[in-house]
CSV table of C-alpha atoms and ligand atoms in Angstrom, one decimal:
chain,number,residue,atom,x,y,z
A,1,MET,CA,-0.2,-0.1,0.1
A,2,ILE,CA,1.2,3.6,-1.0
A,3,ILE,CA,0.6,6.0,1.9
A,4,CYS,CA,1.0,9.7,1.8
A,5,GLN,CA,1.1,11.6,5.1
A,6,ASN,CA,1.2,15.8,5.2
A,7,VAL,CA,2.6,15.8,1.6
A,8,SER,CA,3.5,19.3,0.3
A,9,VAL,CA,5.1,20.3,-2.7
A,10,ALA,CA,5.9,23.8,-3.7
A,11,TYR,CA,7.8,24.7,-7.1
A,12,GLN,CA,9.2,28.7,-6.3
A,13,GLN,CA,7.4,29.2,-3.7
A,14,GLN,CA,4.1,28.1,-5.2
A,15,LEU,CA,2.1,25.6,-3.7
A,16,ALA,CA,1.5,22.6,-6.5
A,17,LEU,CA,0.2,20.2,-3.4
A,18,LYS,CA,-1.1,21.0,-0.2
A,19,ASN,CA,-1.3,18.5,2.6
A,20,ILE,CA,-2.1,15.6,1.0
A,21,ASN,CA,-3.2,12.5,3.3
A,22,LEU,CA,-4.0,9.3,1.2
A,23,ARG,CA,-3.8,5.6,1.7
A,24,LEU,CA,-4.3,4.4,-1.8
A,25,GLU,CA,-6.3,1.4,-2.5
A,26,ASP,CA,-4.0,-2.3,-3.5
A,27,HIS,CA,-5.2,-3.7,-6.5
A,28,ALA,CA,-7.5,-1.2,-7.8
A,29,ILE,CA,-7.4,1.1,-11.2
A,30,THR,CA,-7.5,4.1,-9.8
A,31,GLY,CA,-8.5,7.3,-11.5
A,32,ILE,CA,-6.6,10.9,-10.9
A,33,ILE,CA,-8.7,13.7,-12.3
A,34,GLY,CA,-8.8,17.3,-11.6
A,35,PRO,CA,-8.3,20.7,-13.2
A,36,ASN,CA,-5.3,21.6,-15.5
A,37,GLY,CA,-2.2,22.4,-12.9
A,38,ALA,CA,-4.3,20.5,-9.8
A,39,GLY,CA,-1.2,18.7,-9.3
A,40,LYS,CA,-1.7,15.4,-11.0
A,41,SER,CA,1.4,14.8,-12.6
A,42,THR,CA,3.3,16.7,-9.5
A,43,LEU,CA,1.3,13.5,-7.0
A,44,ILE,CA,2.4,11.4,-9.3
A,45,LYS,CA,6.5,12.3,-9.5
A,46,ALA,CA,6.5,12.6,-5.6
A,47,ILE,CA,5.4,9.1,-5.0
A,48,LEU,CA,8.0,8.2,-7.2
A,49,GLY,CA,10.4,10.2,-5.8
A,50,ILE,CA,11.7,11.9,-8.3
A,51,ILE,CA,10.8,15.4,-7.3
A,52,SER,CA,11.2,16.8,-3.7
A,53,PHE,CA,8.3,17.3,-1.3
A,54,ALA,CA,7.4,18.2,2.2
A,55,GLY,CA,5.7,15.5,4.3
A,56,ASN,CA,5.7,11.5,3.8
A,57,ILE,CA,5.5,8.9,1.6
A,58,THR,CA,5.6,4.8,2.2
A,59,ILE,CA,5.5,2.0,-0.1
A,60,ASP,CA,4.7,-1.0,1.6
A,61,GLY,CA,5.8,0.5,5.0
A,62,LYS,CA,9.4,1.6,3.5
A,63,PRO,CA,10.5,5.1,2.1
A,64,ILE,CA,10.4,5.7,-1.4
A,65,LYS,CA,14.3,5.4,-2.3
A,66,GLU,CA,14.3,1.7,-1.3
A,67,GLN,CA,11.3,1.0,-2.9
A,68,ARG,CA,12.0,2.5,-6.6
A,69,GLN,CA,12.0,-1.0,-8.6
A,70,GLN,CA,8.6,-1.9,-7.2
A,71,VAL,CA,7.4,1.6,-8.9
A,72,ALA,CA,6.8,1.8,-12.8
A,73,TYR,CA,6.0,4.9,-14.8
A,74,VAL,CA,4.6,5.9,-18.3
A,75,GLU,CA,4.9,9.6,-18.5
A,76,GLN,CA,2.8,12.1,-20.1
A,77,LYS,CA,3.4,11.6,-24.3
A,78,SER,CA,4.6,14.9,-24.9
A,79,ASN,CA,7.5,14.8,-23.0
A,80,LEU,CA,9.0,11.9,-25.1
A,81,ASP,CA,11.2,12.0,-28.2
A,82,PHE,CA,9.5,9.3,-31.4
A,83,THR,CA,12.1,10.0,-33.5
A,84,PHE,CA,14.8,8.3,-31.6
A,85,PRO,CA,16.1,5.7,-33.5
A,86,ILE,CA,15.9,2.7,-31.6
A,87,THR,CA,13.9,-0.7,-32.3
A,88,VAL,CA,10.8,-1.4,-30.2
A,89,ALA,CA,12.5,-4.4,-28.5
A,90,GLU,CA,15.5,-2.4,-27.4
A,91,PHE,CA,13.2,0.4,-26.4
A,92,VAL,CA,11.7,-2.0,-24.2
A,93,SER,CA,14.6,-3.1,-22.6
A,94,LEU,CA,15.4,0.3,-21.3
A,95,GLY,CA,12.5,-1.0,-18.7
A,96,LEU,CA,15.3,-3.5,-17.4
A,97,TYR,CA,18.5,-0.4,-16.7
A,98,ARG,CA,17.9,-0.7,-12.8
A,99,GLU,CA,18.3,-4.3,-12.8
A,100,VAL,CA,20.8,-4.7,-15.5
A,101,GLY,CA,22.5,-1.3,-15.4
A,102,ILE,CA,22.9,1.3,-17.9
A,103,LEU,CA,26.4,-0.1,-19.6
A,104,ARG,CA,26.0,-4.2,-19.0
A,105,ARG,CA,24.8,-6.4,-22.1
A,106,LEU,CA,21.3,-8.3,-21.5
A,107,THR,CA,21.1,-11.7,-21.1
A,108,LYS,CA,19.2,-14.1,-23.0
A,109,LYS,CA,16.7,-14.2,-20.2
A,110,ASN,CA,16.3,-10.4,-20.4
A,111,TRP,CA,15.7,-10.7,-24.4
A,112,GLN,CA,12.9,-13.2,-23.0
A,113,GLN,CA,11.5,-11.2,-20.4
A,114,VAL,CA,11.2,-8.1,-23.3
A,115,ALA,CA,9.3,-10.1,-26.0
A,116,ALA,CA,7.1,-11.4,-23.1
A,117,ALA,CA,6.3,-7.6,-22.3
A,118,LEU,CA,5.7,-7.3,-26.3
A,119,GLU,CA,3.4,-10.2,-26.0
A,120,GLN,CA,1.5,-9.0,-23.3
A,121,VAL,CA,1.0,-5.7,-25.0
A,122,GLY,CA,-0.1,-7.5,-28.6
A,123,LEU,CA,2.8,-6.0,-30.5
A,124,ALA,CA,5.0,-9.3,-30.5
A,125,ALA,CA,5.5,-9.3,-34.1
A,126,LEU,CA,6.5,-5.5,-34.2
A,127,GLY,CA,10.1,-6.1,-31.9
A,128,SER,CA,12.5,-5.2,-34.7
A,129,ARG,CA,10.8,-2.1,-36.3
A,130,GLN,CA,12.3,1.6,-35.4
A,131,ILE,CA,9.8,3.1,-32.8
A,132,SER,CA,9.5,6.0,-35.2
A,133,GLU,CA,7.1,3.6,-37.3
A,134,LEU,CA,4.5,3.1,-34.6
A,135,SER,CA,1.7,4.7,-34.7
A,136,GLY,CA,0.6,6.6,-31.6
A,137,GLY,CA,-1.5,4.1,-29.9
A,138,GLN,CA,1.4,1.0,-30.5
A,139,PHE,CA,3.9,3.3,-28.9
A,140,GLN,CA,1.8,4.1,-25.6
A,141,ARG,CA,1.8,0.1,-25.7
A,142,ILE,CA,4.8,0.0,-25.8
A,143,LEU,CA,5.4,2.4,-23.1
A,144,ILE,CA,3.4,-0.2,-20.9
A,145,ALA,CA,5.7,-3.0,-22.2
A,146,ARG,CA,8.5,-1.1,-21.1
A,147,CYS,CA,7.0,-0.6,-17.7
A,148,LEU,CA,6.1,-4.6,-17.6
A,149,VAL,CA,9.8,-5.9,-17.7
A,150,GLN,CA,10.3,-4.0,-15.0
A,151,GLU,CA,8.1,-6.1,-12.9
A,152,ALA,CA,6.8,-3.4,-10.7
A,153,GLN,CA,4.0,-3.7,-8.2
A,154,TYR,CA,2.5,-0.5,-9.0
A,155,ILE,CA,2.0,1.3,-12.1
A,156,PHE,CA,1.7,5.1,-12.8
A,157,LEU,CA,0.4,6.2,-16.5
A,158,ASP,CA,0.1,9.9,-17.0
A,159,GLU,CA,-2.8,10.7,-19.5
A,160,PRO,CA,-2.1,7.6,-21.5
A,161,PHE,CA,-4.7,8.4,-23.7
A,162,VAL,CA,-3.9,11.9,-25.0
A,163,GLY,CA,-4.1,12.1,-28.9
A,164,ILE,CA,-4.8,7.9,-29.4
A,165,ASP,CA,-7.7,6.7,-31.0
A,166,ALA,CA,-10.6,4.9,-29.6
A,167,VAL,CA,-9.7,1.3,-30.6
A,168,SER,CA,-6.2,1.9,-29.2
A,169,GLU,CA,-7.6,2.9,-26.0
A,170,GLU,CA,-9.9,0.3,-25.7
A,171,ILE,CA,-6.9,-2.4,-26.2
A,172,ILE,CA,-4.7,-0.5,-23.8
A,173,PHE,CA,-7.6,-0.4,-21.3
A,174,GLU,CA,-7.9,-3.8,-21.5
A,175,ILE,CA,-4.3,-4.7,-20.7
A,176,LEU,CA,-4.3,-2.5,-17.8
A,177,ARG,CA,-8.0,-4.6,-16.6
A,178,GLU,CA,-5.7,-7.8,-17.2
A,179,LEU,CA,-2.6,-6.1,-15.1
A,180,GLN,CA,-4.9,-5.0,-12.0
A,181,GLN,CA,-6.6,-8.8,-12.4
A,182,ALA,CA,-2.9,-10.3,-12.3
A,183,GLY,CA,-2.8,-8.3,-8.7
A,184,LYS,CA,-1.1,-5.3,-10.1
A,185,THR,CA,-2.0,-1.9,-8.5
A,186,ILE,CA,-2.4,0.5,-11.3
A,187,PHE,CA,-3.3,4.4,-11.2
A,188,VAL,CA,-4.1,6.2,-14.5
A,189,VAL,CA,-4.3,10.5,-14.8
A,190,HIS,CA,-7.0,10.9,-17.1
A,191,HIS,CA,-9.0,13.7,-18.5
A,192,ASP,CA,-11.7,12.6,-19.8
A,193,LEU,CA,-14.6,12.5,-17.4
A,194,ALA,CA,-17.3,10.8,-19.8
A,195,LYS,CA,-15.0,7.3,-19.1
A,196,VAL,CA,-14.6,7.3,-15.4
A,197,GLN,CA,-17.5,5.8,-14.2
A,198,ASN,CA,-16.6,2.7,-17.0
A,199,TYR,CA,-12.4,2.8,-16.0
A,200,PHE,CA,-12.2,3.2,-12.3
A,201,ASP,CA,-12.9,1.0,-9.6
A,202,GLN,CA,-11.3,3.7,-7.2
A,203,LEU,CA,-11.1,7.6,-7.9
A,204,LEU,CA,-9.1,10.4,-6.3
A,205,ILE,CA,-10.4,14.1,-7.2
A,206,LEU,CA,-7.7,16.9,-6.7
A,207,ASP,CA,-7.3,20.4,-6.8
A,208,LYS,CA,-4.0,20.9,-5.4
A,209,GLU,CA,-5.9,19.3,-2.1
A,210,VAL,CA,-7.5,16.3,-2.0
A,211,ILE,CA,-11.3,16.8,-2.9
A,212,ALA,CA,-12.5,13.1,-2.3
A,213,TYR,CA,-11.5,9.8,-2.8
A,214,GLY,CA,-13.0,6.5,-2.7
A,215,GLU,CA,-14.9,4.2,-4.6
A,216,THR,CA,-15.8,5.8,-7.6
A,217,ALA,CA,-19.5,4.9,-7.2
A,218,THR,CA,-19.1,7.3,-4.1
A,219,VAL,CA,-17.3,10.2,-5.1
A,220,PHE,CA,-18.1,10.6,-8.7
A,221,ASN,CA,-21.1,13.3,-8.2
A,222,LYS,CA,-21.7,16.9,-8.9
A,223,ASN,CA,-20.6,18.2,-5.3
A,224,TYR,CA,-17.1,17.0,-5.5
A,225,LEU,CA,-16.6,17.9,-9.3
A,226,GLY,CA,-18.0,21.0,-8.9
A,227,GLN,CA,-15.1,21.5,-6.2
A,228,ALA,CA,-12.4,20.3,-8.2
A,229,PHE,CA,-13.5,21.9,-11.6
A,230,ASN,CA,-14.9,25.3,-9.9
A,231,GLY,CA,-17.6,25.4,-12.2
A,232,GLN,CA,-16.0,25.1,-15.1
A,233,LEU,CA,-17.4,21.6,-15.8
A,234,TYR,CA,-19.9,21.0,-18.5
A,235,PHE,CA,-22.1,18.3,-16.8
A,236,GLY,CA,-23.3,16.4,-19.1
A,237,GLY,CA,-25.5,13.1,-19.0
A,238,ASP,CA,-25.2,10.6,-16.7
A,239,VAL,CA,-23.3,12.4,-13.3
A,240,ALA,CA,-25.1,11.3,-10.2
B,301,LIG,P1,-1.5,18.4,-13.7
B,301,LIG,O1,-0.8,17.5,-13.8
B,301,LIG,O2,-2.5,18.4,-13.0
B,301,LIG,O3,-2.3,18.9,-14.9
B,301,LIG,P2,1.1,19.5,-12.6
B,301,LIG,O4,1.4,18.9,-11.6
B,301,LIG,O5,1.8,19.6,-13.5
B,301,LIG,O6,-0.6,19.6,-12.6
B,301,LIG,O7,1.3,21.0,-12.2
B,301,LIG,C1,0.6,21.6,-11.0
B,301,LIG,C2,1.2,23.0,-10.9
B,301,LIG,O8,2.7,23.1,-10.6
B,301,LIG,C3,0.8,23.8,-12.0
B,301,LIG,O9,0.5,25.5,-11.6
B,301,LIG,C4,2.1,24.1,-12.9
B,301,LIG,O10,2.3,25.1,-13.7
B,301,LIG,C5,2.9,23.9,-11.6
B,301,LIG,N1,4.3,23.1,-12.2
B,301,LIG,C6,5.0,21.7,-12.6
B,301,LIG,N2,5.8,21.9,-12.4
B,301,LIG,C7,6.6,22.9,-12.7
B,301,LIG,C8,7.8,23.0,-12.9
B,301,LIG,N3,8.4,22.1,-13.0
B,301,LIG,N4,8.5,24.1,-12.1
B,301,LIG,C9,7.4,25.3,-12.0
B,301,LIG,N5,6.3,24.9,-12.4
B,301,LIG,C10,5.3,23.6,-11.9
B,302,LIG,MG1,0.0,16.6,-15.8
C-alpha cells in the first residue's frame, strides 16, 4: 500500500500540492482527475521519488528510495521523443536498466522478458521495427511493455490516452484490466470524465488538495466535481 502523510510540494514558493493525506487501495485501477494544474502529475512524481516534497510517503511500509523497483511510470507523452533511432525491443529493454545497469549487456533471459512484455501488449511481431514507425496507440503500448519488464507492483500512467484513437484506447485499457486482475495496482491520470465510471474502481479527485478519494460510484458526483473543477465543467448526461 502507498501511504501519503501531509505531503506538500512547492515550485518556486508556489504550492502545487497542499497537505495530501492518502492511503491508496491496492490491486485496483485508480483514476486521478482534476483540472489543469491540479497537481496530478506532481503527485505521481512525488510518489515516484523524482521530485522533492515535504511530508512522508511510504510504499509497503518502506521509504520510496528503497522501493524504486516497485514503481513503474509511463510519463505524459508530450515529454517523449519518438524520433530517437532505436528498435521497439531495445526501447522496451530500457525498463530493465535498474536491474541490469546502463552499460551492461542484456542476457538471453532479459530478451525473453522483453519478448514476453511485447506479447502481453499484443505487439510481439514488431520487436525489430524502429519506434518512429509506430502509431500513437502502438507507441503507448510499448511504453506499457517497458513498465512490464520492470515487474513493478505499482504502475503509474500519466494521461495515457491523449492523442490516441478509440480502438487503441480500448486495447490499452483491456491490458490494464488484465494487469489489475493479475494483482497489480494501477494509477491513471485521466481527463475524459465520460469514461471515469467505466474505467476506474477507485477515484482520486484532486485540486491541489484531496477533494475526494474512494470508490468511483461514491465520489464521482456533481458536488465533488464542482468543487474540483470550480464550475468550469459541463455536466452532460449521467453524472450522479
Ligand atoms: P496537472 O498534472 O494536474 O495538470 P501539474 O502537477 O503538472 O498539474 O502542475 C501543478 C502546478 O505546478 C501547475 O500550476 C504547474 O504550472 C506547476 N508546475 C509543475 N511543474 C513545474 C515546474 N517544474 N516548475 C514550476 N512549476 C511547475
Ligand atoms: Mg499533468
